[in-house]
XYZ file of C-alpha atoms in Angstrom:
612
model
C 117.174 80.127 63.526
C 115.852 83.128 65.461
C 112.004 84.933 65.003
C 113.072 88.672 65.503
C 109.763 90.504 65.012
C 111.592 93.502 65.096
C 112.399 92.313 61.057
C 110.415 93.224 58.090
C 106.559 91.322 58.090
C 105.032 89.239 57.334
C 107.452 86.313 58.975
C 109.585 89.002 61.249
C 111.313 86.055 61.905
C 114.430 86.209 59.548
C 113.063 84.118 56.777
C 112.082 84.564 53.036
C 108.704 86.066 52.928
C 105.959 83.427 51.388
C 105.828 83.548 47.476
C 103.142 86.064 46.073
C 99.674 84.294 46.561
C 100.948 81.964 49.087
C 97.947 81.409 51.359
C 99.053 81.070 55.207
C 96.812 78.600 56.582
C 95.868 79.423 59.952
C 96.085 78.058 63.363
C 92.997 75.839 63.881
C 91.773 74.927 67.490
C 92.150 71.383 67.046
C 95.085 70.621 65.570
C 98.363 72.812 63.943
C 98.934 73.319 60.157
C 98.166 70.387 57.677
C 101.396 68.013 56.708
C 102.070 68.095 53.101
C 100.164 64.257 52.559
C 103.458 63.567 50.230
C 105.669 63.483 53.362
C 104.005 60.541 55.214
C 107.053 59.670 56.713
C 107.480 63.389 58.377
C 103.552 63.312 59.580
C 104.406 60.074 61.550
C 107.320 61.619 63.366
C 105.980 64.947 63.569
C 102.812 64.256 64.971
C 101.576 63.382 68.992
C 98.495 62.502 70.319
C 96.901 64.966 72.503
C 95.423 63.766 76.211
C 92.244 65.330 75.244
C 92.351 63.108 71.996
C 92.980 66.385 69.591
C 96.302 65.681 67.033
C 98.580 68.467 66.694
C 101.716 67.898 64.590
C 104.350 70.075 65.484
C 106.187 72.782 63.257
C 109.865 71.463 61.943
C 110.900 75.080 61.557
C 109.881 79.059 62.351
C 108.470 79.796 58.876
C 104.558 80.998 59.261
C 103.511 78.219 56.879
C 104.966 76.109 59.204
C 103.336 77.584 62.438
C 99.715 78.787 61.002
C 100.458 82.414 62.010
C 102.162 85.410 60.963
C 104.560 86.633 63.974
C 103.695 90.598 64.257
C 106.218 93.293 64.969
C 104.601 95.605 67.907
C 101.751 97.890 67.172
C 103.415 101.152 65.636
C 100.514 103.787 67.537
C 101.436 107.267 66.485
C 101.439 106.044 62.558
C 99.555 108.471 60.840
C 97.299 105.674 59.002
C 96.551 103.764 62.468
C 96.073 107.168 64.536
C 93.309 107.690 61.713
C 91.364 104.631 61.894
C 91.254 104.089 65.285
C 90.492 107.721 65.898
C 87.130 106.343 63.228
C 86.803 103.156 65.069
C 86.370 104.578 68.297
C 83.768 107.724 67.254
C 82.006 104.595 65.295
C 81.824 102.648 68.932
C 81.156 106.089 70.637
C 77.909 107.168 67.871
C 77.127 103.349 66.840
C 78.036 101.247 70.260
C 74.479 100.962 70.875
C 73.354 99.459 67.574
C 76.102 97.198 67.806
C 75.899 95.863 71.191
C 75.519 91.573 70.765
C 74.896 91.481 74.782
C 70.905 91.611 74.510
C 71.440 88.991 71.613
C 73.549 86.945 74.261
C 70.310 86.000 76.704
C 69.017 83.282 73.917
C 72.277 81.663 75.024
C 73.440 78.836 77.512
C 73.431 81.050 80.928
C 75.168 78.290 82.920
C 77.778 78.371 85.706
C 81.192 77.021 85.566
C 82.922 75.222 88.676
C 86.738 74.969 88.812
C 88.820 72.676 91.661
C 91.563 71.398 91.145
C 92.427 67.274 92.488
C 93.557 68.402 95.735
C 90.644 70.548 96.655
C 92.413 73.934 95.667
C 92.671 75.355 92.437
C 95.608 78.036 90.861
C 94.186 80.371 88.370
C 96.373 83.143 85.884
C 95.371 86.133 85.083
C 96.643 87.811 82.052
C 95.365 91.115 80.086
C 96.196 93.341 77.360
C 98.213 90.556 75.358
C 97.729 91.051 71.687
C 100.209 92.672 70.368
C 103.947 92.068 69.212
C 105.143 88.585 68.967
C 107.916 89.035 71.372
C 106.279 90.368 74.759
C 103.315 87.920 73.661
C 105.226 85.002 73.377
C 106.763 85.488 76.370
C 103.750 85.601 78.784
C 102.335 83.051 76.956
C 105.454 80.956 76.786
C 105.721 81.050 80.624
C 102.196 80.957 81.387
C 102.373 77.623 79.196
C 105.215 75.745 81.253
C 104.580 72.679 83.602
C 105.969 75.044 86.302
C 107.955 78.075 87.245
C 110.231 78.527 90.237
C 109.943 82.326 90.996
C 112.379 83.437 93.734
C 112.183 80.516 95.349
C 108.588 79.946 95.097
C 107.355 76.517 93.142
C 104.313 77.522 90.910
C 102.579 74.614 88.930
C 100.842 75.516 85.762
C 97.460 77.318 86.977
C 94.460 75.205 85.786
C 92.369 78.181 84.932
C 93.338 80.921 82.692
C 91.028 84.561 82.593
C 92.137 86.817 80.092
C 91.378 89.964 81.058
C 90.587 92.282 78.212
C 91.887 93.540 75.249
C 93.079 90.257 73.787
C 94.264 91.894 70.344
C 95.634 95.081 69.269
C 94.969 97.126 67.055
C 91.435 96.326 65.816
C 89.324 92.908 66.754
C 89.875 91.839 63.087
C 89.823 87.786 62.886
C 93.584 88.170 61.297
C 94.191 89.885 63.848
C 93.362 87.583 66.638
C 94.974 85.022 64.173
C 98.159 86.366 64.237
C 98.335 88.377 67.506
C 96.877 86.208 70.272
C 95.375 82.662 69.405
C 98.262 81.791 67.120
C 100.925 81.948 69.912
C 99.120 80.937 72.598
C 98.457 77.923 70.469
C 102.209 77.771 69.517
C 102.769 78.110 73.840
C 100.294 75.305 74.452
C 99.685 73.427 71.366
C 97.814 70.266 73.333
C 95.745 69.961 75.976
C 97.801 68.329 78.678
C 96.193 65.965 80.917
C 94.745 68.332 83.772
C 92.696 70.215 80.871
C 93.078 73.698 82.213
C 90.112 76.263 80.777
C 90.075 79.976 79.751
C 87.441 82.656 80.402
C 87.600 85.883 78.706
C 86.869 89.625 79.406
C 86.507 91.522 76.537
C 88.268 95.398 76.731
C 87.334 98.289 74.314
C 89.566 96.885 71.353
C 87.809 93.380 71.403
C 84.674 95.572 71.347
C 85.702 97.528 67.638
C 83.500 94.855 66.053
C 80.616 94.930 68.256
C 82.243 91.772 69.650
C 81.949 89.497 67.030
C 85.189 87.792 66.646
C 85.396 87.633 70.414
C 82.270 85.586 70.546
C 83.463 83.515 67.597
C 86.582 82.919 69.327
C 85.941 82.443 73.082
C 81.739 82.195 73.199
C 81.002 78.820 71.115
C 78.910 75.586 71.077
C 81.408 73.154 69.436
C 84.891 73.038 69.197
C 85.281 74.693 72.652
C 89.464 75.114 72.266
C 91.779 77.892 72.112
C 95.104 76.286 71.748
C 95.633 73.479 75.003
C 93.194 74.989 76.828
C 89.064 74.439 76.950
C 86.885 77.176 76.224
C 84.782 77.621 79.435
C 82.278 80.305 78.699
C 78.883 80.847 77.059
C 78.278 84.227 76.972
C 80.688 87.361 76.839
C 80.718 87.537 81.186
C 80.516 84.823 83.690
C 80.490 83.663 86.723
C 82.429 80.861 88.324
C 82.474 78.658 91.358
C 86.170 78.277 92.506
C 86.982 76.409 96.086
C 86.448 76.933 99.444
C 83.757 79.466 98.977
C 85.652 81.157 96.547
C 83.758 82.806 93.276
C 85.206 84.535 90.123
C 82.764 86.448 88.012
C 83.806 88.320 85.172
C 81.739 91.414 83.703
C 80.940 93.329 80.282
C 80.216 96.853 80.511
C 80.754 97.249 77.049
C 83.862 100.029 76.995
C 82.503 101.307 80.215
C 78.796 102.228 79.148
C 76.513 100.039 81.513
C 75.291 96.622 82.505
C 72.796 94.969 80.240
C 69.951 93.587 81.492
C 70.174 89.971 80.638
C 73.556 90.381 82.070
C 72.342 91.659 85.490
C 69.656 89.046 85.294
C 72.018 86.180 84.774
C 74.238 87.528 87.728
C 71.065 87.556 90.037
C 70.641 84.190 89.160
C 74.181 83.473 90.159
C 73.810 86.020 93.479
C 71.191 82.860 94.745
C 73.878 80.496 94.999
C 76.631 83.290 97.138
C 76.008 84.064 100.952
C 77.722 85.256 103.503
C 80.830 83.130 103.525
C 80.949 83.548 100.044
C 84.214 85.455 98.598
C 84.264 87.173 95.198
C 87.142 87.940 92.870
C 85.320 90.769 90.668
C 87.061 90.775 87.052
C 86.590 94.049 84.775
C 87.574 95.291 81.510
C 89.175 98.408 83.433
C 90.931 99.791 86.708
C 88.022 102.207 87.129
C 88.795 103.239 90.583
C 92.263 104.733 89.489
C 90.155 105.936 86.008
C 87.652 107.822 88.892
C 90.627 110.245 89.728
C 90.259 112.490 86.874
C 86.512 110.865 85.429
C 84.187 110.630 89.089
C 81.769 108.671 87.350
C 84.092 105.650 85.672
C 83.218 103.179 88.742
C 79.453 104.127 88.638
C 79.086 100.420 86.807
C 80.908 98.604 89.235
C 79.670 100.170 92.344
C 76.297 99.536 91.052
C 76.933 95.857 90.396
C 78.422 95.047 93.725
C 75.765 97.427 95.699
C 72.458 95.418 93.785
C 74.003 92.578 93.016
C 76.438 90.990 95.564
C 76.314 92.624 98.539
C 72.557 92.153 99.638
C 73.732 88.227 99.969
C 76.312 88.981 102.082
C 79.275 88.033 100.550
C 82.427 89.968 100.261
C 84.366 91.497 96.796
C 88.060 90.571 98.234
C 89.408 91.411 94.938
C 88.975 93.479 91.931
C 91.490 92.983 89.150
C 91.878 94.636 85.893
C 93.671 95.209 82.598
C 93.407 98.243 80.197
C 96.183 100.367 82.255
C 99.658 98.090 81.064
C 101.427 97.732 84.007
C 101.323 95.929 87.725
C 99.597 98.127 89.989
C 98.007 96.972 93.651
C 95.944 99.360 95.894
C 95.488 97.704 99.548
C 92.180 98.848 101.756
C 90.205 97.733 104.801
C 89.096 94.060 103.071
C 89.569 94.453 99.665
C 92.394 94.402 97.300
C 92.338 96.218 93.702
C 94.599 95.226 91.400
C 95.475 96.446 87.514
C 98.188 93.827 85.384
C 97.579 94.921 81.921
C 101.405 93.569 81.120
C 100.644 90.616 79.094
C 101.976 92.139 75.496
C 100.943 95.695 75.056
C 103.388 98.572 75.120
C 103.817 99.518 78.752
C 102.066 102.241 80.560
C 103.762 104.505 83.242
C 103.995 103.902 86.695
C 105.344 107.073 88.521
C 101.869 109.047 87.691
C 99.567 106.768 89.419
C 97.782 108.177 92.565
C 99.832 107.251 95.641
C 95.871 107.267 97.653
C 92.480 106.942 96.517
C 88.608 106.949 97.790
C 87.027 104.183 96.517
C 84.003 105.027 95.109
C 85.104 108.702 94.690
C 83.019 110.930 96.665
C 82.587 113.695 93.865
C 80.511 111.202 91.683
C 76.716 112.111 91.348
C 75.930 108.484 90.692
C 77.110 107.276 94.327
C 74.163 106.388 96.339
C 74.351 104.192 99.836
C 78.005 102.896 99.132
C 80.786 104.756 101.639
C 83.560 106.058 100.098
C 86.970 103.917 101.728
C 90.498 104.931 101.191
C 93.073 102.960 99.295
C 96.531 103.188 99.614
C 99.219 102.147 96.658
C 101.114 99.185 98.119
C 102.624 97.322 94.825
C 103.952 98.949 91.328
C 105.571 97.221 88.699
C 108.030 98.934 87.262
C 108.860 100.846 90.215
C 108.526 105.108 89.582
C 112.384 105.002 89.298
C 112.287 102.819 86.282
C 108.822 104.257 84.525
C 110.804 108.036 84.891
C 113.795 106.508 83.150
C 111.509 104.630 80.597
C 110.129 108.488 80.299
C 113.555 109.676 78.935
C 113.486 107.284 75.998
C 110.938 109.053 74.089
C 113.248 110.817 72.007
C 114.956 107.731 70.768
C 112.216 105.645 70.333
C 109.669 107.995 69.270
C 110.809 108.053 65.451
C 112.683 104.604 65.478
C 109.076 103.101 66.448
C 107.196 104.964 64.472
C 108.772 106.514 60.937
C 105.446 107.225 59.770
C 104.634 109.517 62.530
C 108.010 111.271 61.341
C 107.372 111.049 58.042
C 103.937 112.943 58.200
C 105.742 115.685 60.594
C 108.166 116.042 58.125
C 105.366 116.459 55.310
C 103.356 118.699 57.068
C 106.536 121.168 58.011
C 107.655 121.393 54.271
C 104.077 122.603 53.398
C 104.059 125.146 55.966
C 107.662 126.125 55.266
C 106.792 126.638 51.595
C 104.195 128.553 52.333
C 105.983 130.766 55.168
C 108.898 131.243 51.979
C 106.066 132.095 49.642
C 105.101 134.803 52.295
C 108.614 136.027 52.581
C 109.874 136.198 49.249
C 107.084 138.016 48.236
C 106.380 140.925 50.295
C 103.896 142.572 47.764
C 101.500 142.014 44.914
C 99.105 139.362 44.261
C 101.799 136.579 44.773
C 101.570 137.559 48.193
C 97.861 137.474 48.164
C 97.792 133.938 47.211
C 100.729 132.037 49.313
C 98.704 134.280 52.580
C 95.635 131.437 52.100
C 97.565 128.125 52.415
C 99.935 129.765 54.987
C 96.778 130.587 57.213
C 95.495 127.146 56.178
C 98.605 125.420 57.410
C 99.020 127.464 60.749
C 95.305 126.882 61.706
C 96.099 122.929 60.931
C 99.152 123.118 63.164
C 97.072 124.318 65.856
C 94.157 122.280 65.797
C 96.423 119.646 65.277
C 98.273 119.802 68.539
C 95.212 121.252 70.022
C 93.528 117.708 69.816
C 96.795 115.711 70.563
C 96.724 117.153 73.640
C 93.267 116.147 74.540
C 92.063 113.658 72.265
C 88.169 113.480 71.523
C 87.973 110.022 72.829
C 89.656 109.792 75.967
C 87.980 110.406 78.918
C 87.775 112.756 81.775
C 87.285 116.027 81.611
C 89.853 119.085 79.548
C 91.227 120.937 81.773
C 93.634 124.297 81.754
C 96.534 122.363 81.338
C 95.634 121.020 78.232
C 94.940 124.201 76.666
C 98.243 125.450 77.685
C 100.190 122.932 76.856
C 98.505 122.019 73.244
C 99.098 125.574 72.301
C 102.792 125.775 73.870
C 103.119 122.960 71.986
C 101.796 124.299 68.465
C 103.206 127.558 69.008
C 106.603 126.080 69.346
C 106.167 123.894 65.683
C 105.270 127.358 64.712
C 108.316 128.700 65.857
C 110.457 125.703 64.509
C 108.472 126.050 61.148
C 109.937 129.493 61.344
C 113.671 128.620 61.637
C 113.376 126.177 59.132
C 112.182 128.899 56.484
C 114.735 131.171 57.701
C 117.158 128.547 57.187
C 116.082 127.455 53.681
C 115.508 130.970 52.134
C 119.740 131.512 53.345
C 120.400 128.219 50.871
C 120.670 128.287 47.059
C 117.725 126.214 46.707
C 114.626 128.038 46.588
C 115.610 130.496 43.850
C 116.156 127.618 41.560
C 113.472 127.360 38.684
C 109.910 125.816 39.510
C 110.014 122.561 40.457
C 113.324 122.040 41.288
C 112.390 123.875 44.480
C 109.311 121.687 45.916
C 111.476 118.605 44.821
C 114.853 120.130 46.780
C 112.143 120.637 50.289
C 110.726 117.380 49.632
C 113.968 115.392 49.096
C 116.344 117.653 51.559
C 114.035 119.829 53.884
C 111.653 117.191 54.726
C 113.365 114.003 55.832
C 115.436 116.730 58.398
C 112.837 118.483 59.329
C 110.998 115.566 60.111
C 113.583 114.105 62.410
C 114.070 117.703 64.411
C 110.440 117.947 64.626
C 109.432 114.200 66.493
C 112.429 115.571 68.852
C 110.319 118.483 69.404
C 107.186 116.162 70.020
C 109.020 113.731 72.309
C 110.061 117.061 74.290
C 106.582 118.039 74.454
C 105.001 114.623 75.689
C 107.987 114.448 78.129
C 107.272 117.769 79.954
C 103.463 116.907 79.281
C 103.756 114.084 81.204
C 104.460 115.832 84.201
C 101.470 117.714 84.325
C 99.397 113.849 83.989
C 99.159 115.092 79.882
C 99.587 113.036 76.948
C 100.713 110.073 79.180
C 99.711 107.455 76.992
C 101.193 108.951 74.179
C 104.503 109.249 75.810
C 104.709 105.977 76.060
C 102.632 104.688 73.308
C 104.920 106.383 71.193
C 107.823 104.314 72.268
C 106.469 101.343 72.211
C 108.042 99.277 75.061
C 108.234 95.312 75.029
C 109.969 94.928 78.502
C 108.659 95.015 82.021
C 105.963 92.609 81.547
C 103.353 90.719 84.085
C 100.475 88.232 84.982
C 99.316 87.138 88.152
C 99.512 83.101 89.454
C 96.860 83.037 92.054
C 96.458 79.975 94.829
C 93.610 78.852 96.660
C 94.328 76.652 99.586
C 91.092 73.857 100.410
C 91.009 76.125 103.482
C 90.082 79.649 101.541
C 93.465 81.200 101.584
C 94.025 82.981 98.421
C 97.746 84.080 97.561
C 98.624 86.119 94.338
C 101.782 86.049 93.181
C 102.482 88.679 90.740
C 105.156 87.682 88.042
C 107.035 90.152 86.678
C 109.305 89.465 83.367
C 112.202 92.876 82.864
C 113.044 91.525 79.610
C 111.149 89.601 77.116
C 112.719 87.173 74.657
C 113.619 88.344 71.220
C 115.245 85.474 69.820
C 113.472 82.319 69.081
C 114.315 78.732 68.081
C 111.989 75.370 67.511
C 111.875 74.120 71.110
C 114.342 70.989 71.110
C 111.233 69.674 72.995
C 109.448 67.670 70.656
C 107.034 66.346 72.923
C 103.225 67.195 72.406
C 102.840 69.619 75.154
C 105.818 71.162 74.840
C 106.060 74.783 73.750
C 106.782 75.134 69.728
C 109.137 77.978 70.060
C 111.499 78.174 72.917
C 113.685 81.640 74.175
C 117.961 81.134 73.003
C 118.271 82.910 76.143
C 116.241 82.148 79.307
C 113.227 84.029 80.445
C 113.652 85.410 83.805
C 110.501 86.315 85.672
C 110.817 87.105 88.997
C 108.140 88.501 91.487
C 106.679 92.124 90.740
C 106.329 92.182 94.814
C 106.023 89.639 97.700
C 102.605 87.666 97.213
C 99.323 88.856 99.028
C 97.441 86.560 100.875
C 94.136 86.984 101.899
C 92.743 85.051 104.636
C 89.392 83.670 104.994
């Protein structure tokens, strides 16, 4: 039977929901969901021995009792209730981040160093970011990332025997249900054993892992017993680290906590690790987010990085080859002199544009008053996944998806333009006296809100870089056009019977009949807006936050040969799966779930090899 997450929750998978006060129990590290202890004869058949030792019994259907987790339909982002809290979330990390940064806490921890080779003297490591979100596009990466081996276009690619995740592992809040349900309970289902080459997982954490200060991150990926997540080992002891790979080859992964600074017990564990790298040393530099495309429009978003590599690495010589990120969700490669920066955030989230990015950039940006002996060096975009063909077409298909995706948004647009319309018919229909007097308040009320409103969706308090002119234009194009629509709408309602019927009959005819159309012609007006927006580089997260897109998703397989050649192959899925069935698979380290239809991944763009 097929999981469609696109169904109602909790299961979005097609089934009854559990009975009231049904506890789910959830996925645990070393093993999958208890067997009822009456069905002895089921436990037997249903349950395999791990090679690490570890029992996991696997699930005889797609109900979440029977997995451990809830499968989650994809973050709805403009809903009026989520916009709200993590509008509070983020001015609580902003005021509070501080107070609640665990990193200082971090230094009375294990500050070892990890070493990862593989049994022929090279090693292939994934790279995945941005992956907690809807079941579907979740599943999928994980589901592929989880296979013995993909052929891709001809290319053989074994199952890599390292695993980075690269930030933002849940969406939309680092609540533990969260991870539960969003990331750790299908990876688990995608790997439920560890298979005999005991591949391990390091972990950036991205601003949405830090809502919590980090604490179900740590508890998750940063622990002292029961080092599992799913089939693969737990190879971390702090919240950044660093790790020897082959062939001179090292992978260190940072914390700048949402992009405020390096702590010091973080810089002083890196200095420890900057004794063991010299001059034939090569680094692959992972970070929480692309800041040298974020430098553009904010000069001093790479100050961090910079900074690190200037103090850190490059007085021993050795060479940042590669920088790769999440954050941004999409495949993005900028090519310079000798060093490669990369950005797949495409491991779940909704997908992020590709036909704004910068086609060249100056890396560190030369406008940045933090810049101090590094030269600026020009980068040129070589790789983009989708192409800027397909991210303007994905453009178009705001005005479908923006109130399919997200009713709530429409409902509250629909809300607030019967309030102002009432008020605007209050105005009209009473052209003297002390009626007038009264409806003139909440009309003035309403068209300030409208304003402001728009005012701050075009430049939100928390994003970064600076407001410019554009934004000001465009927020109050914007509002004065709801104006305008609130306008015809009164106009049209005061022509129909309904106002002039006796008090309440009125209020309940807007709310029942005005509303719900209002609503609808009003999100068309707001798709409009982000549309033309988004080609000034306004609102372009929005745009496509709003819709919501599962498809054109990514991670990166990367080799390295005994003799230093490193080779990334970007992988590149159009269409995610969105119909499940228990994987006729039943042995231990096969996946739970399995796509009815075939997953298709393909190559984003021919691999990049860098040479020794």
């Amino acid at each position: 039977m097929p999981i469609r997450t696109s169904g109602p929750d909790p299961s979005s998978a097609g089934q009854r929901p559990p009975p009231p006060g049904t506890t789910l129990r959830r996925v645990n590290d070393d093993r999958a969901p208890d067997v009822d202890p009456q069905d002895g004869a089921a436990e037997s058949a249903h349950v395999s021995e791990a090679a690490g030792g570890r029992a996991a019994r696997r699930p005889r259907g797609i109900d979440p009792r029977e997995l451990g987790f809830t499968p989650r339909k994809p973050v709805p982002w403009l809903a009026p209730f989520l916009l709200i809290s993590t509008g509070i979330r983020t001015l609580l990390a902003m005021l509070f981040g501080a107070y609640l940064d665990k990193r200082e806490l971090q230094n009375s921890l294990d500050a070892g160093i990890a070493r990862q080779v593989g049994p022929d003297g090279g090693l292939w490591l994934d790279y995945v970011a941005d992956l907690g979100d809807g079941f579907n596009a979740t599943y999928s990466v994980a589901y592929l990332i989880a296979q013995p081996e993909l052929e891709v276009d001809g290319h053989r690619l074994p199952r890599a025997q390292t695993l980075v995740m690269g930030g933002d592992q849940v969406y939309p809040s680092a609540a533990f249900e969260a991870y539960e349900d969003r990331c750790k309970g299908p990876y688990q289902a995608a790997l439920p054993v560890t298979p005999p080459e005991r591949p391990t997982l390091f972990a950036v954490p991205g601003n949405h892992d830090w809502y919590d200060g980090l604490t179900a991150f740590l508890r998750l990926f940063v622990r002292s017993r029961d080092r599992h997540f799913g089939g693969w080992d737990t190879g971390q002891s702090r919240s950044y680290f660093a790790v020897e790979l082959p062939a001179g080859w090292w992978l260190l992964g940072l914390d700048d906590q949402s992009g405020s600074y390096l702590d010091d017990p973080q810089l002083t564990y890196f200095d420890r690790v900057a004794e063991r790298l010299g001059p034939q040393s090569r680094v692959i530099l992972a970070v929480p987010a692309p800041t040298w495309v974020k430098a553009v429009d904010h000069p001093t978003a790479y100050d961090s990085i910079d900074y690190f590599i200037r103090t850190i690495v490059a007085p021993t010589g050795a060479q940042v080859r590669l920088l790769i990120s999440g954050d941004l969700h999409h495949y993005a490669r900028y090519a310079g002199p000798d060093r490669q920066l990369i950005t797949c955030g495409g491991g779940g989230a909704y997908l992020y544009p590709t036909h704004k990015l910068p086609e060249r950039i100056e890396v560190p940006p030369r406008d940045t008053l933090a810049r101090r002996a590094s030269a600026s060096h020009p980068y040129e975009l070589a790789g983009r996944y989708p192409d800027a063909a397909r991210s303007r077409r994905y453009a178009w298909g705001i005005f479908p998806r923006l109130p399919l995706r997200n009713p709530g948004f429409t409902t509250l647009l629909g809300t607030l333009h019967t309030l102002l319309m009432l008020a605007m018919a209050g105005v009209a229909s009473n052209p003297e006296g002390i009626e007038q007097r009264l409806f003139s308040v909440p009309l003035m009320v309403m068209l300030i809100v409208t304003m402001l409103g728009v005012a701050f969706f075009a430049k939100p308090p928390s994003s970064g870089g600076k407001r410019h002119a554009r934004h000001w234009i465009l927020g109050v194009g914007h509002g004065l056009a709801q104006i305008g629509l609130g306008a015809a709408g009164t106009w049209a309602w005061l022509a129909l019977p309904f106002y002039d019927w006796p008090w309440p009959l009125p209020a309940v005819a807007a709310a029942v009949l005005y509303g719900p159309v209002i609503g609808l012609v009003s999100s068309q007006l707001v798709a409009a807006y982000l549309l033309v927006a988004g080609a000034f580089g306004v609102n372009v997260n929005e745009l496509f936050a709003g819709q919501g897109i599962e498809d054109a998703k990514a991670f990166l397989r990367l080799r390295i040969d005994p003799d230093g050649t490193l080779t990334i192959y970007p992988i590149a899925v159009d269409r995610v799966a969105r119909d499940w069935q228990v994987n006729p698979d039943q042995s231990a380290e096969a996946s739970w779930l399995a796509p009815r239809q075939p997953l298709r991944p393909r190559l984003a763009e021919p691999p990049t090899t860098l040479t020794p």
